N, CA, C and O atoms as a GROMACS GRO file, in nm:
protein
  612
    1UNK      N    1  -0.102   4.212   9.530
    1UNK     CA    2  -0.112   4.333   9.609
    1UNK      C    3  -0.204   4.429   9.534
    1UNK      O    4  -0.189   4.448   9.413
    2UNK      N    5  -0.296   4.487   9.603
    2UNK     CA    6  -0.390   4.582   9.545
    2UNK      C    7  -0.343   4.723   9.578
    2UNK      O    8  -0.320   4.757   9.694
    3UNK      N    9  -0.328   4.807   9.474
    3UNK     CA   10  -0.279   4.943   9.493
    3UNK      C   11  -0.364   5.042   9.416
    3UNK      O   12  -0.440   5.005   9.326
    4UNK      N   13  -0.350   5.169   9.454
    4UNK     CA   14  -0.417   5.279   9.385
    4UNK      C   15  -0.308   5.362   9.319
    4UNK      O   16  -0.219   5.413   9.387
    5UNK      N   17  -0.315   5.376   9.187
    5UNK     CA   18  -0.215   5.456   9.115
    5UNK      C   19  -0.240   5.604   9.139
    5UNK      O   20  -0.354   5.650   9.128
    6UNK      N   21  -0.135   5.678   9.172
    6UNK     CA   22  -0.148   5.823   9.190
    6UNK      C   23  -0.095   5.899   9.069
    6UNK      O   24  -0.122   6.018   9.054
    7UNK      N   25  -0.021   5.831   8.981
    7UNK     CA   26   0.030   5.888   8.857
    7UNK      C   27   0.009   5.787   8.746
    7UNK      O   28  -0.017   5.670   8.772
    8UNK      N   29   0.020   5.832   8.623
    8UNK     CA   30   0.008   5.741   8.510
    8UNK      C   31   0.133   5.656   8.502
    8UNK      O   32   0.244   5.707   8.505
    9UNK      N   33   0.115   5.524   8.490
    9UNK     CA   34   0.225   5.430   8.477
    9UNK      C   35   0.204   5.356   8.345
    9UNK      O   36   0.102   5.291   8.326
   10UNK      N   37   0.302   5.366   8.253
   10UNK     CA   38   0.285   5.300   8.123
   10UNK      C   39   0.260   5.150   8.138
   10UNK      O   40   0.322   5.084   8.221
   11UNK      N   41   0.171   5.099   8.058
   11UNK     CA   42   0.134   4.957   8.053
   11UNK      C   43   0.071   4.905   8.183
   11UNK      O   44   0.061   4.784   8.203
   12UNK      N   45   0.029   4.996   8.270
   12UNK     CA   46  -0.036   4.953   8.393
   12UNK      C   47  -0.168   5.025   8.414
   12UNK      O   48  -0.270   4.960   8.439
   13UNK      N   49  -0.170   5.158   8.403
   13UNK     CA   50  -0.294   5.232   8.421
   13UNK      C   51  -0.268   5.378   8.446
   13UNK      O   52  -0.154   5.423   8.449
   14UNK      N   53  -0.376   5.454   8.463
   14UNK     CA   54  -0.364   5.597   8.488
   14UNK      C   55  -0.398   5.628   8.632
   14UNK      O   56  -0.441   5.542   8.709
   15UNK      N   57  -0.376   5.753   8.667
   15UNK     CA   58  -0.401   5.797   8.804
   15UNK      C   59  -0.545   5.768   8.844
   15UNK      O   60  -0.638   5.797   8.769
   16UNK      N   61  -0.561   5.712   8.962
   16UNK     CA   62  -0.694   5.683   9.013
   16UNK      C   63  -0.738   5.540   8.988
   16UNK      O   64  -0.840   5.498   9.043
   17UNK      N   65  -0.665   5.465   8.908
   17UNK     CA   66  -0.702   5.326   8.882
   17UNK      C   67  -0.660   5.238   8.999
   17UNK      O   68  -0.554   5.259   9.058
   18UNK      N   69  -0.743   5.141   9.032
   18UNK     CA   70  -0.710   5.042   9.133
   18UNK      C   71  -0.666   4.917   9.056
   18UNK      O   72  -0.744   4.859   8.980
   19UNK      N   73  -0.540   4.876   9.076
   19UNK     CA   74  -0.487   4.763   9.001
   19UNK      C   75  -0.424   4.662   9.095
   19UNK      O   76  -0.389   4.693   9.209
   20UNK      N   77  -0.412   4.540   9.046
   20UNK     CA   78  -0.350   4.431   9.119
   20UNK      C   79  -0.213   4.407   9.057
   20UNK      O   80  -0.202   4.381   8.937
   21UNK      N   81  -0.106   4.417   9.139
   21UNK     CA   82   0.030   4.394   9.091
   21UNK      C   83   0.099   4.294   9.182
   21UNK      O   84   0.050   4.262   9.291
   22UNK      N   85   0.214   4.245   9.137
   22UNK     CA   86   0.292   4.153   9.221
   22UNK      C   87   0.347   4.230   9.341
   22UNK      O   88   0.375   4.349   9.331
   23UNK      N   89   0.362   4.161   9.452
   23UNK     CA   90   0.404   4.225   9.577
   23UNK      C   91   0.535   4.300   9.562
   23UNK      O   92   0.545   4.414   9.608
   24UNK      N   93   0.636   4.241   9.501
   24UNK     CA   94   0.766   4.305   9.489
   24UNK      C   95   0.762   4.431   9.405
   24UNK      O   96   0.825   4.531   9.439
   25UNK      N   97   0.687   4.428   9.295
   25UNK     CA   98   0.675   4.546   9.208
   25UNK      C   99   0.609   4.661   9.283
   25UNK      O  100   0.652   4.776   9.272
   26UNK      N  101   0.507   4.630   9.359
   26UNK     CA  102   0.438   4.733   9.436
   26UNK      C  103   0.522   4.787   9.549
   26UNK      O  104   0.537   4.909   9.563
   27UNK      N  105   0.579   4.698   9.631
   27UNK     CA  106   0.658   4.740   9.748
   27UNK      C  107   0.790   4.804   9.713
   27UNK      O  108   0.831   4.901   9.778
   28UNK      N  109   0.858   4.752   9.611
   28UNK     CA  110   0.994   4.797   9.582
   28UNK      C  111   1.003   4.909   9.478
   28UNK      O  112   1.105   4.977   9.471
   29UNK      N  113   0.898   4.928   9.398
   29UNK     CA  114   0.906   5.032   9.295
   29UNK      C  115   0.793   5.134   9.304
   29UNK      O  116   0.818   5.254   9.321
   30UNK      N  117   0.670   5.088   9.292
   30UNK     CA  118   0.558   5.182   9.282
   30UNK      C  119   0.538   5.265   9.409
   30UNK      O  120   0.521   5.387   9.400
   31UNK      N  121   0.539   5.203   9.523
   31UNK     CA  122   0.516   5.277   9.648
   31UNK      C  123   0.631   5.371   9.682
   31UNK      O  124   0.604   5.487   9.713
   32UNK      N  125   0.760   5.329   9.677
   32UNK     CA  126   0.869   5.423   9.710
   32UNK      C  127   0.881   5.539   9.612
   32UNK      O  128   0.920   5.649   9.651
   33UNK      N  129   0.847   5.517   9.485
   33UNK     CA  130   0.856   5.624   9.385
   33UNK      C  131   0.739   5.722   9.395
   33UNK      O  132   0.741   5.826   9.331
   34UNK      N  133   0.639   5.689   9.475
   34UNK     CA  134   0.524   5.776   9.490
   34UNK      C  135   0.426   5.763   9.375
   34UNK      O  136   0.341   5.850   9.355
   35UNK      N  137   0.437   5.656   9.298
   35UNK     CA  138   0.347   5.634   9.185
   35UNK      C  139   0.216   5.570   9.227
   35UNK      O  140   0.120   5.568   9.151
   36UNK      N  141   0.213   5.517   9.349
   36UNK     CA  142   0.093   5.449   9.396
   36UNK      C  143   0.087   5.455   9.548
   36UNK      O  144   0.186   5.484   9.616
   37UNK      N  145  -0.032   5.426   9.600
   37UNK     CA  146  -0.051   5.410   9.743
   37UNK      C  147  -0.121   5.277   9.766
   37UNK      O  148  -0.190   5.227   9.677
   38UNK      N  149  -0.103   5.220   9.884
   38UNK     CA  150  -0.168   5.094   9.916
   38UNK      C  151  -0.319   5.113   9.920
   38UNK      O  152  -0.368   5.216   9.966
   39UNK      N  153  -0.393   5.014   9.872
   39UNK     CA  154  -0.538   5.024   9.869
   39UNK      C  155  -0.594   4.994  10.006
   39UNK      O  156  -0.561   4.893  10.068
   40UNK      N  157  -0.680   5.085  10.052
   40UNK     CA  158  -0.755   5.065  10.176
   40UNK      C  159  -0.896   5.115  10.152
   40UNK      O  160  -0.924   5.177  10.050
   41UNK      N  161  -0.984   5.089  10.247
   41UNK     CA  162  -1.120   5.141  10.232
   41UNK      C  163  -1.120   5.293  10.233
   41UNK      O  164  -1.194   5.356  10.158
   42UNK      N  165  -1.035   5.353  10.319
   42UNK     CA  166  -1.024   5.498  10.323
   42UNK      C  167  -0.958   5.554  10.198
   42UNK      O  168  -0.982   5.669  10.160
   43UNK      N  169  -0.876   5.472  10.133
   43UNK     CA  170  -0.810   5.514  10.010
   43UNK      C  171  -0.908   5.534   9.896
   43UNK      O  172  -0.877   5.601   9.798
   44UNK      N  173  -1.025   5.475   9.908
   44UNK     CA  174  -1.126   5.490   9.802
   44UNK      C  175  -1.167   5.637   9.787
   44UNK      O  176  -1.200   5.680   9.676
   45UNK      N  177  -1.166   5.714   9.895
   45UNK     CA  178  -1.197   5.857   9.886
   45UNK      C  179  -1.092   5.927   9.802
   45UNK      O  180  -1.124   6.015   9.722
   46UNK      N  181  -0.965   5.888   9.819
   46UNK     CA  182  -0.858   5.946   9.739
   46UNK      C  183  -0.876   5.909   9.592
   46UNK      O  184  -0.852   5.992   9.504
   47UNK      N  185  -0.918   5.787   9.565
   47UNK     CA  186  -0.944   5.744   9.427
   47UNK      C  187  -1.048   5.835   9.364
   47UNK      O  188  -1.033   5.878   9.250
   48UNK      N  189  -1.154   5.863   9.437
   48UNK     CA  190  -1.261   5.948   9.384
   48UNK      C  191  -1.210   6.088   9.353
   48UNK      O  192  -1.246   6.144   9.249
   49UNK      N  193  -1.127   6.147   9.439
   49UNK     CA  194  -1.077   6.282   9.414
   49UNK      C  195  -0.980   6.283   9.296
   49UNK      O  196  -0.980   6.378   9.217
   50UNK      N  197  -0.896   6.180   9.283
   50UNK     CA  198  -0.804   6.172   9.169
   50UNK      C  199  -0.883   6.160   9.039
   50UNK      O  200  -0.848   6.223   8.940
   51UNK      N  201  -0.988   6.079   9.039
   51UNK     CA  202  -1.067   6.060   8.917
   51UNK      C  203  -1.144   6.188   8.881
   51UNK      O  204  -1.162   6.217   8.762
   52UNK      N  205  -1.189   6.263   8.980
   52UNK     CA  206  -1.256   6.390   8.950
   52UNK      C  207  -1.158   6.488   8.885
   52UNK      O  208  -1.193   6.557   8.790
   53UNK      N  209  -1.035   6.495   8.938
   53UNK     CA  210  -0.933   6.584   8.881
   53UNK      C  211  -0.896   6.541   8.740
   53UNK      O  212  -0.877   6.624   8.652
   54UNK      N  213  -0.885   6.410   8.719
   54UNK     CA  214  -0.851   6.360   8.586
   54UNK      C  215  -0.962   6.390   8.486
   54UNK      O  216  -0.935   6.426   8.371
   55UNK      N  217  -1.087   6.378   8.529
   55UNK     CA  218  -1.199   6.406   8.440
   55UNK      C  219  -1.204   6.553   8.400
   55UNK      O  220  -1.247   6.587   8.290
   56UNK      N  221  -1.161   6.641   8.490
   56UNK     CA  222  -1.163   6.785   8.461
   56UNK      C  223  -1.064   6.822   8.351
   56UNK      O  224  -1.090   6.912   8.272
   57UNK      N  225  -0.948   6.753   8.345
   57UNK     CA  226  -0.847   6.791   8.245
   57UNK      C  227  -0.845   6.697   8.125
   57UNK      O  228  -0.771   6.721   8.030
   58UNK      N  229  -0.924   6.591   8.128
   58UNK     CA  230  -0.922   6.492   8.023
   58UNK      C  231  -1.006   6.536   7.904
   58UNK      O  232  -1.107   6.605   7.919
   59UNK      N  233  -0.963   6.496   7.787
   59UNK     CA  234  -1.044   6.520   7.667
   59UNK      C  235  -1.161   6.423   7.675
   59UNK      O  236  -1.142   6.302   7.693
   60UNK      N  237  -1.280   6.476   7.661
   60UNK     CA  238  -1.399   6.400   7.699
   60UNK      C  239  -1.441   6.291   7.602
   60UNK      O  240  -1.488   6.186   7.646
   61UNK      N  241  -1.425   6.312   7.473
   61UNK     CA  242  -1.469   6.208   7.382
   61UNK      C  243  -1.378   6.199   7.260
   61UNK      O  244  -1.286   6.280   7.244
   62UNK      N  245  -1.404   6.102   7.177
   62UNK     CA  246  -1.320   6.074   7.061
   62UNK      C  247  -1.326   6.187   6.960
   62UNK      O  248  -1.224   6.221   6.900
   63UNK      N  249  -1.443   6.246   6.939
   63UNK     CA  250  -1.456   6.355   6.842
   63UNK      C  251  -1.375   6.477   6.886
   63UNK      O  252  -1.310   6.541   6.803
   64UNK      N  253  -1.378   6.510   7.013
   64UNK     CA  254  -1.299   6.623   7.063
   64UNK      C  255  -1.150   6.594   7.047
   64UNK      O  256  -1.074   6.685   7.012
   65UNK      N  257  -1.108   6.472   7.072
   65UNK     CA  258  -0.967   6.435   7.056
   65UNK      C  259  -0.924   6.448   6.910
   65UNK      O  260  -0.814   6.495   6.881
   66UNK      N  261  -1.010   6.408   6.819
   66UNK     CA  262  -0.976   6.419   6.676
   66UNK      C  263  -0.968   6.565   6.632
   66UNK      O  264  -0.882   6.599   6.551
   67UNK      N  265  -1.055   6.651   6.685
   67UNK     CA  266  -1.049   6.792   6.646
   67UNK      C  267  -0.922   6.858   6.703
   67UNK      O  268  -0.861   6.941   6.636
   68UNK      N  269  -0.882   6.821   6.825
   68UNK     CA  270  -0.759   6.874   6.882
   68UNK      C  271  -0.639   6.823   6.802
   68UNK      O  272  -0.542   6.897   6.783
   69UNK      N  273  -0.645   6.698   6.756
   69UNK     CA  274  -0.536   6.643   6.674
   69UNK      C  275  -0.522   6.720   6.543
   69UNK      O  276  -0.411   6.747   6.498
   70UNK      N  277  -0.634   6.757   6.482
   70UNK     CA  278  -0.629   6.836   6.358
   70UNK      C  279  -0.569   6.974   6.384
   70UNK      O  280  -0.491   7.024   6.302
   71UNK      N  281  -0.604   7.035   6.496
   71UNK     CA  282  -0.548   7.166   6.530
   71UNK      C  283  -0.397   7.154   6.552
   71UNK      O  284  -0.322   7.243   6.511
   72UNK      N  285  -0.354   7.047   6.616
   72UNK     CA  286  -0.211   7.029   6.641
   72UNK      C  287  -0.133   7.009   6.512
   72UNK      O  288  -0.021   7.057   6.499
   73UNK      N  289  -0.192   6.938   6.415
   73UNK     CA  290  -0.124   6.917   6.288
   73UNK      C  291  -0.098   7.049   6.216
   73UNK      O  292   0.002   7.063   6.145
   74UNK      N  293  -0.187   7.145   6.234
   74UNK     CA  294  -0.174   7.275   6.169
   74UNK      C  295  -0.084   7.371   6.248
   74UNK      O  296  -0.048   7.477   6.197
   75UNK      N  297  -0.050   7.334   6.370
   75UNK     CA  298   0.030   7.420   6.456
   75UNK      C  299   0.177   7.417   6.413
   75UNK      O  300   0.234   7.311   6.389
   76UNK      N  301   0.236   7.535   6.406
   76UNK     CA  302   0.378   7.547   6.372
   76UNK      C  303   0.453   7.587   6.499
   76UNK      O  304   0.478   7.705   6.523
   77UNK      N  305   0.488   7.488   6.580
   77UNK     CA  306   0.556   7.513   6.707
   77UNK      C  307   0.704   7.542   6.682
   77UNK      O  308   0.769   7.476   6.602
   78UNK      N  309   0.754   7.643   6.753
   78UNK     CA  310   0.890   7.690   6.730
   78UNK      C  311   0.953   7.726   6.864
   78UNK      O  312   0.893   7.797   6.944
   79UNK      N  313   1.074   7.676   6.889
   79UNK     CA  314   1.146   7.706   7.012
   79UNK      C  315   1.281   7.765   6.976
   79UNK      O  316   1.354   7.709   6.894
   80UNK      N  317   1.313   7.879   7.037
   80UNK     CA  318   1.445   7.940   7.021
   80UNK      C  319   1.524   7.908   7.148
   80UNK      O  320   1.482   7.943   7.258
   81UNK      N  321   1.639   7.842   7.129
   81UNK     CA  322   1.716   7.798   7.245
   81UNK      C  323   1.862   7.841   7.232
   81UNK      O  324   1.914   7.857   7.122
   82UNK      N  325   1.926   7.859   7.347
   82UNK     CA  326   2.068   7.896   7.348
   82UNK      C  327   2.152   7.775   7.308
   82UNK      O  328   2.125   7.662   7.352
   83UNK      N  329   2.253   7.799   7.225
   83UNK     CA  330   2.337   7.690   7.179
   83UNK      C  331   2.483   7.721   7.205
   83UNK      O  332   2.522   7.836   7.224
   84UNK      N  333   2.563   7.616   7.206
   84UNK     CA  334   2.707   7.629   7.222
   84UNK      C  335   2.775   7.591   7.091
   84UNK      O  336   2.716   7.604   6.984
   85UNK      N  337   2.895   7.545   7.101
   85UNK     CA  338   2.969   7.503   6.983
   85UNK      C  339   2.902   7.380   6.920
   85UNK      O  340   2.851   7.293   6.990
   86UNK      N  341   2.903   7.377   6.787
   86UNK     CA  342   2.845   7.262   6.717
   86UNK      C  343   2.694   7.258   6.721
   86UNK      O  344   2.634   7.153   6.699
   87UNK      N  345   2.631   7.370   6.748
   87UNK     CA  346   2.484   7.380   6.754
   87UNK      C  347   2.421   7.283   6.853
   87UNK      O  348   2.311   7.233   6.829
   88UNK      N  349   2.489   7.255   6.961
   88UNK     CA  350   2.432   7.175   7.069
   88UNK      C  351   2.369   7.270   7.170
   88UNK      O  352   2.423   7.377   7.198
   89UNK      N  353   2.256   7.230   7.224
   89UNK     CA  354   2.184   7.315   7.319
   89UNK      C  355   2.248   7.312   7.456
   89UNK      O  356   2.312   7.214   7.495
   90UNK      N  357   2.229   7.421   7.530
   90UNK     CA  358   2.262   7.422   7.672
   90UNK      C  359   2.141   7.359   7.741
   90UNK      O  360   2.036   7.422   7.751
   91UNK      N  361   2.156   7.238   7.789
   91UNK     CA  362   2.042   7.166   7.847
   91UNK      C  363   1.967   7.093   7.738
   91UNK      O  364   2.026   7.055   7.636
   92UNK      N  365   1.838   7.073   7.757
   92UNK     CA  366   1.758   7.004   7.656
   92UNK      C  367   1.616   7.060   7.657
   92UNK      O  368   1.576   7.130   7.750
   93UNK      N  369   1.542   7.027   7.554
   93UNK     CA  370   1.402   7.069   7.542
   93UNK      C  371   1.316   6.967   7.614
   93UNK      O  372   1.329   6.847   7.591
   94UNK      N  373   1.228   7.014   7.702
   94UNK     CA  374   1.142   6.925   7.780
   94UNK      C  375   0.998   6.934   7.732
   94UNK      O  376   0.965   7.016   7.646
   95UNK      N  377   0.913   6.849   7.787
   95UNK     CA  378   0.771   6.850   7.752
   95UNK      C  379   0.706   6.983   7.790
   95UNK      O  380   0.616   7.030   7.721
   96UNK      N  381   0.751   7.044   7.899
   96UNK     CA  382   0.698   7.174   7.941
   96UNK      C  383   0.730   7.280   7.835
   96UNK      O  384   0.645   7.364   7.804
   97UNK      N  385   0.852   7.276   7.780
   97UNK     CA  386   0.890   7.370   7.674
   97UNK      C  387   0.804   7.350   7.550
   97UNK      O  388   0.766   7.447   7.485
   98UNK      N  389   0.773   7.225   7.517
   98UNK     CA  390   0.691   7.195   7.400
   98UNK      C  391   0.549   7.249   7.419
   98UNK      O  392   0.493   7.309   7.328
   99UNK      N  393   0.492   7.228   7.538
   99UNK     CA  394   0.357   7.278   7.567
   99UNK      C  395   0.353   7.430   7.556
   99UNK      O  396   0.259   7.487   7.500
  100UNK      N  397   0.455   7.496   7.608
  100UNK     CA  398   0.464   7.642   7.602
  100UNK      C  399   0.474   7.689   7.457
  100UNK      O  400   0.411   7.788   7.420
  101UNK      N  401   0.553   7.619   7.374
  101UNK     CA  402   0.569   7.656   7.233
  101UNK      C  403   0.438   7.638   7.156
  101UNK      O  404   0.405   7.721   7.071
  102UNK      N  405   0.365   7.532   7.186
  102UNK     CA  406   0.235   7.510   7.119
  102UNK      C  407   0.137   7.619   7.159
  102UNK      O  408   0.062   7.669   7.075
  103UNK      N  409   0.138   7.657   7.286
  103UNK     CA  410   0.049   7.762   7.334
  103UNK      C  411   0.082   7.897   7.269
  103UNK      O  412  -0.008   7.970   7.228
  104UNK      N  413   0.212   7.929   7.258
  104UNK     CA  414   0.254   8.054   7.196
  104UNK      C  415   0.223   8.057   7.047
  104UNK      O  416   0.202   8.164   6.989
  105UNK      N  417   0.220   7.938   6.982
  105UNK     CA  418   0.190   7.930   6.840
  105UNK      C  419   0.040   7.937   6.813
  105UNK      O  420  -0.003   7.934   6.698
  106UNK      N  421  -0.040   7.945   6.918
  106UNK     CA  422  -0.184   7.953   6.901
  106UNK      C  423  -0.251   7.818   6.892
  106UNK      O  424  -0.365   7.809   6.846
  107UNK      N  425  -0.183   7.714   6.933
  107UNK     CA  426  -0.239   7.579   6.929
  107UNK      C  427  -0.329   7.552   7.047
  107UNK      O  428  -0.346   7.638   7.134
  108UNK      N  429  -0.387   7.433   7.051
  108UNK     CA  430  -0.477   7.398   7.161
  108UNK      C  431  -0.401   7.372   7.290
  108UNK      O  432  -0.281   7.348   7.289
  109UNK      N  433  -0.472   7.378   7.402
  109UNK     CA  434  -0.414   7.349   7.532
  109UNK      C  435  -0.392   7.197   7.540
  109UNK      O  436  -0.483   7.118   7.514
  110UNK      N  437  -0.270   7.158   7.578
  110UNK     CA  438  -0.241   7.016   7.594
  110UNK      C  439  -0.174   6.995   7.729
  110UNK      O  440  -0.115   7.086   7.787
  111UNK      N  441  -0.185   6.874   7.779
  111UNK     CA  442  -0.127   6.837   7.908
  111UNK      C  443   0.016   6.790   7.887
  111UNK      O  444   0.042   6.708   7.799
  112UNK      N  445   0.110   6.840   7.965
  112UNK     CA  446   0.251   6.807   7.948
  112UNK      C  447   0.278   6.658   7.968
  112UNK      O  448   0.373   6.604   7.913
  113UNK      N  449   0.194   6.592   8.047
  113UNK     CA  450   0.213   6.449   8.072
  113UNK      C  451   0.176   6.365   7.952
  113UNK      O  452   0.212   6.247   7.945
  114UNK      N  453   0.106   6.423   7.856
  114UNK     CA  454   0.065   6.350   7.736
  114UNK      C  455   0.164   6.365   7.621
  114UNK      O  456   0.153   6.297   7.519
  115UNK      N  457   0.262   6.455   7.637
  115UNK     CA  458   0.360   6.481   7.531
  115UNK      C  459   0.464   6.369   7.531
  115UNK      O  460   0.520   6.335   7.636
  116UNK      N  461   0.489   6.311   7.413
  116UNK     CA  462   0.588   6.205   7.399
  116UNK      C  463   0.697   6.254   7.306
  116UNK      O  464   0.676   6.265   7.185
  117UNK      N  465   0.814   6.284   7.362
  117UNK     CA  466   0.927   6.329   7.282
  117UNK      C  467   0.999   6.208   7.224
  117UNK      O  468   1.007   6.104   7.289
  118UNK      N  469   1.052   6.220   7.100
  118UNK     CA  470   1.119   6.106   7.037
  118UNK      C  471   1.242   6.060   7.114
  118UNK      O  472   1.267   5.940   7.126
  119UNK      N  473   1.317   6.153   7.166
  119UNK     CA  474   1.436   6.128   7.248
  119UNK      C  475   1.469   6.262   7.313
  119UNK      O  476   1.397   6.359   7.294
  120UNK      N  477   1.575   6.267   7.387
  120UNK     CA  478   1.615   6.395   7.446
  120UNK      C  479   1.653   6.490   7.333
  120UNK      O  480   1.738   6.457   7.250
  121UNK      N  481   1.591   6.606   7.329
  121UNK     CA  482   1.619   6.704   7.225
  121UNK      C  483   1.733   6.793   7.274
  121UNK      O  484   1.713   6.878   7.361
  122UNK      N  485   1.853   6.772   7.218
  122UNK     CA  486   1.971   6.843   7.263
  122UNK      C  487   2.044   6.914   7.150
  122UNK      O  488   2.156   6.962   7.169
  123UNK      N  489   1.982   6.923   7.032
  123UNK     CA  490   2.045   6.990   6.918
  123UNK      C  491   1.937   7.064   6.840
  123UNK      O  492   1.818   7.034   6.852
  124UNK      N  493   1.980   7.160   6.758
  124UNK     CA  494   1.882   7.232   6.677
  124UNK      C  495   1.835   7.141   6.564
  124UNK      O  496   1.904   7.046   6.526
  125UNK      N  497   1.717   7.170   6.511
  125UNK     CA  498   1.663   7.091   6.402
  125UNK      C  499   1.512   7.081   6.411
  125UNK      O  500   1.448   7.151   6.491
  126UNK      N  501   1.456   6.994   6.330
  126UNK     CA  502   1.311   6.971   6.329
  126UNK      C  503   1.284   6.832   6.387
  126UNK      O  504   1.350   6.735   6.350
  127UNK      N  505   1.188   6.824   6.477
  127UNK     CA  506   1.158   6.698   6.546
  127UNK      C  507   1.010   6.667   6.533
  127UNK      O  508   0.926   6.756   6.530
  128UNK      N  509   0.980   6.537   6.526
  128UNK     CA  510   0.841   6.490   6.528
  128UNK      C  511   0.803   6.463   6.672
  128UNK      O  512   0.865   6.382   6.740
  129UNK      N  513   0.700   6.533   6.719
  129UNK     CA  514   0.653   6.517   6.856
  129UNK      C  515   0.512   6.460   6.851
  129UNK      O  516   0.431   6.504   6.769
  130UNK      N  517   0.483   6.364   6.937
  130UNK     CA  518   0.348   6.309   6.941
  130UNK      C  519   0.284   6.338   7.076
  130UNK      O  520   0.352   6.347   7.179
  131UNK      N  521   0.152   6.352   7.074
  131UNK     CA  522   0.075   6.379   7.194
  131UNK      C  523  -0.037   6.276   7.200
  131UNK      O  524  -0.118   6.267   7.107
  132UNK      N  525  -0.043   6.200   7.308
  132UNK     CA  526  -0.147   6.099   7.323
  132UNK      C  527  -0.270   6.165   7.385
  132UNK      O  528  -0.277   6.185   7.507
  133UNK      N  529  -0.366   6.199   7.300
  133UNK     CA  530  -0.483   6.274   7.344
  133UNK      C  531  -0.593   6.183   7.400
  133UNK      O  532  -0.669   6.224   7.488
  134UNK      N  533  -0.600   6.063   7.350
  134UNK     CA  534  -0.707   5.971   7.382
  134UNK      C  535  -0.649   5.832   7.359
  134UNK      O  536  -0.552   5.819   7.283
  135UNK      N  537  -0.702   5.728   7.421
  135UNK     CA  538  -0.646   5.595   7.395
  135UNK      C  539  -0.643   5.557   7.246
  135UNK      O  540  -0.561   5.476   7.205
  136UNK      N  541  -0.732   5.614   7.168
  136UNK     CA  542  -0.738   5.582   7.025
  136UNK      C  543  -0.678   5.690   6.936
  136UNK      O  544  -0.663   5.668   6.816
  137UNK      N  545  -0.643   5.806   6.991
  137UNK     CA  546  -0.597   5.918   6.909
  137UNK      C  547  -0.461   5.969   6.959
  137UNK      O  548  -0.446   6.008   7.075
  138UNK      N  549  -0.363   5.967   6.869
  138UNK     CA  550  -0.232   6.024   6.896
  138UNK      C  551  -0.204   6.127   6.788
  138UNK      O  552  -0.204   6.094   6.669
  139UNK      N  553  -0.181   6.251   6.828
  139UNK     CA  554  -0.155   6.359   6.733
  139UNK      C  555  -0.005   6.376   6.717
  139UNK      O  556   0.070   6.366   6.814
  140UNK      N  557   0.038   6.404   6.594
  140UNK     CA  558   0.180   6.429   6.567
  140UNK      C  559   0.193   6.565   6.502
  140UNK      O  560   0.110   6.606   6.420
  141UNK      N  561   0.300   6.636   6.540
  141UNK     CA  562   0.327   6.765   6.477
  141UNK      C  563   0.477   6.788   6.476
  141UNK      O  564   0.553   6.719   6.545
  142UNK      N  565   0.519   6.887   6.397
  142UNK     CA  566   0.662   6.918   6.384
  142UNK      C  567   0.698   7.027   6.484
  142UNK      O  568   0.623   7.122   6.505
  143UNK      N  569   0.814   7.012   6.547
  143UNK     CA  570   0.868   7.111   6.639
  143UNK      C  571   1.000   7.159   6.582
  143UNK      O  572   1.091   7.079   6.558
  144UNK      N  573   1.011   7.287   6.560
  144UNK     CA  574   1.132   7.348   6.505
  144UNK      C  575   1.213   7.408   6.620
  144UNK      O  576   1.162   7.492   6.695
  145UNK      N  577   1.338   7.365   6.634
  145UNK     CA  578   1.428   7.420   6.736
  145UNK      C  579   1.538   7.496   6.663
  145UNK      O  580   1.612   7.440   6.582
  146UNK      N  581   1.548   7.626   6.692
  146UNK     CA  582   1.648   7.711   6.626
  146UNK      C  583   1.738   7.776   6.731
  146UNK      O  584   1.699   7.790   6.847
  147UNK      N  585   1.858   7.815   6.690
  147UNK     CA  586   1.950   7.878   6.786
  147UNK      C  587   1.914   8.024   6.810
  147UNK      O  588   1.867   8.093   6.721
  148UNK      N  589   1.938   8.068   6.932
  148UNK     CA  590   1.921   8.210   6.965
  148UNK      C  591   2.040   8.286   6.908
  148UNK      O  592   2.148   8.230   6.893
  149UNK      N  593   2.021   8.412   6.878
  149UNK     CA  594   2.131   8.492   6.825
  149UNK      C  595   2.232   8.518   6.937
  149UNK      O  596   2.196   8.553   7.049
  150UNK      N  597   2.356   8.499   6.903
  150UNK     CA  598   2.463   8.521   7.000
  150UNK      C  599   2.506   8.666   6.998
  150UNK      O  600   2.505   8.732   6.894
  151UNK      N  601   2.544   8.712   7.115
  151UNK     CA  602   2.598   8.848   7.124
  151UNK      C  603   2.745   8.846   7.087
  151UNK      O  604   2.818   8.753   7.123
  152UNK      N  605   2.788   8.947   7.018
  152UNK     CA  606   2.931   8.961   6.981
  152UNK      C  607   3.008   9.012   7.101
  152UNK      O  608   2.960   9.097   7.176
  153UNK      N  609   3.126   8.960   7.120
  153UNK     CA  610   3.210   9.005   7.231
  153UNK      C  611   3.296   9.121   7.189
  153UNK      O  612   3.374   9.173   7.269
   0.00000   0.00000   0.00000
């Protein structure tokens, strides 16, 4: 089955790629989840628009990716989150929160879809976060999660 990916799918391709997959995988998973659309001649126009959008936000070359990786290594990202008993967070830290923390710390602009969290961040502490900037470049930096000050009752 020939499909057009509308989102990045690990180990398959990125948005705008035309790939060949097994019929069941395409019909039962990719199409219902909205990760892909069936390939048609008219769908090629959609491929072109997806690729133009991807090119606008993509890091253009390897040297630019390496310079952004160096900036990220120097970034001291810090998130203050509400905690309950035992220093567990209310909710968890998401990729959007990480992008916002990097931006507030004066770091480079990064895409939330490129952020790879080690696991669900649900407690205070220091975490290693990686960002896949380019197929050959993955930047790693430390993320500090601290508790917000509680009000006295």
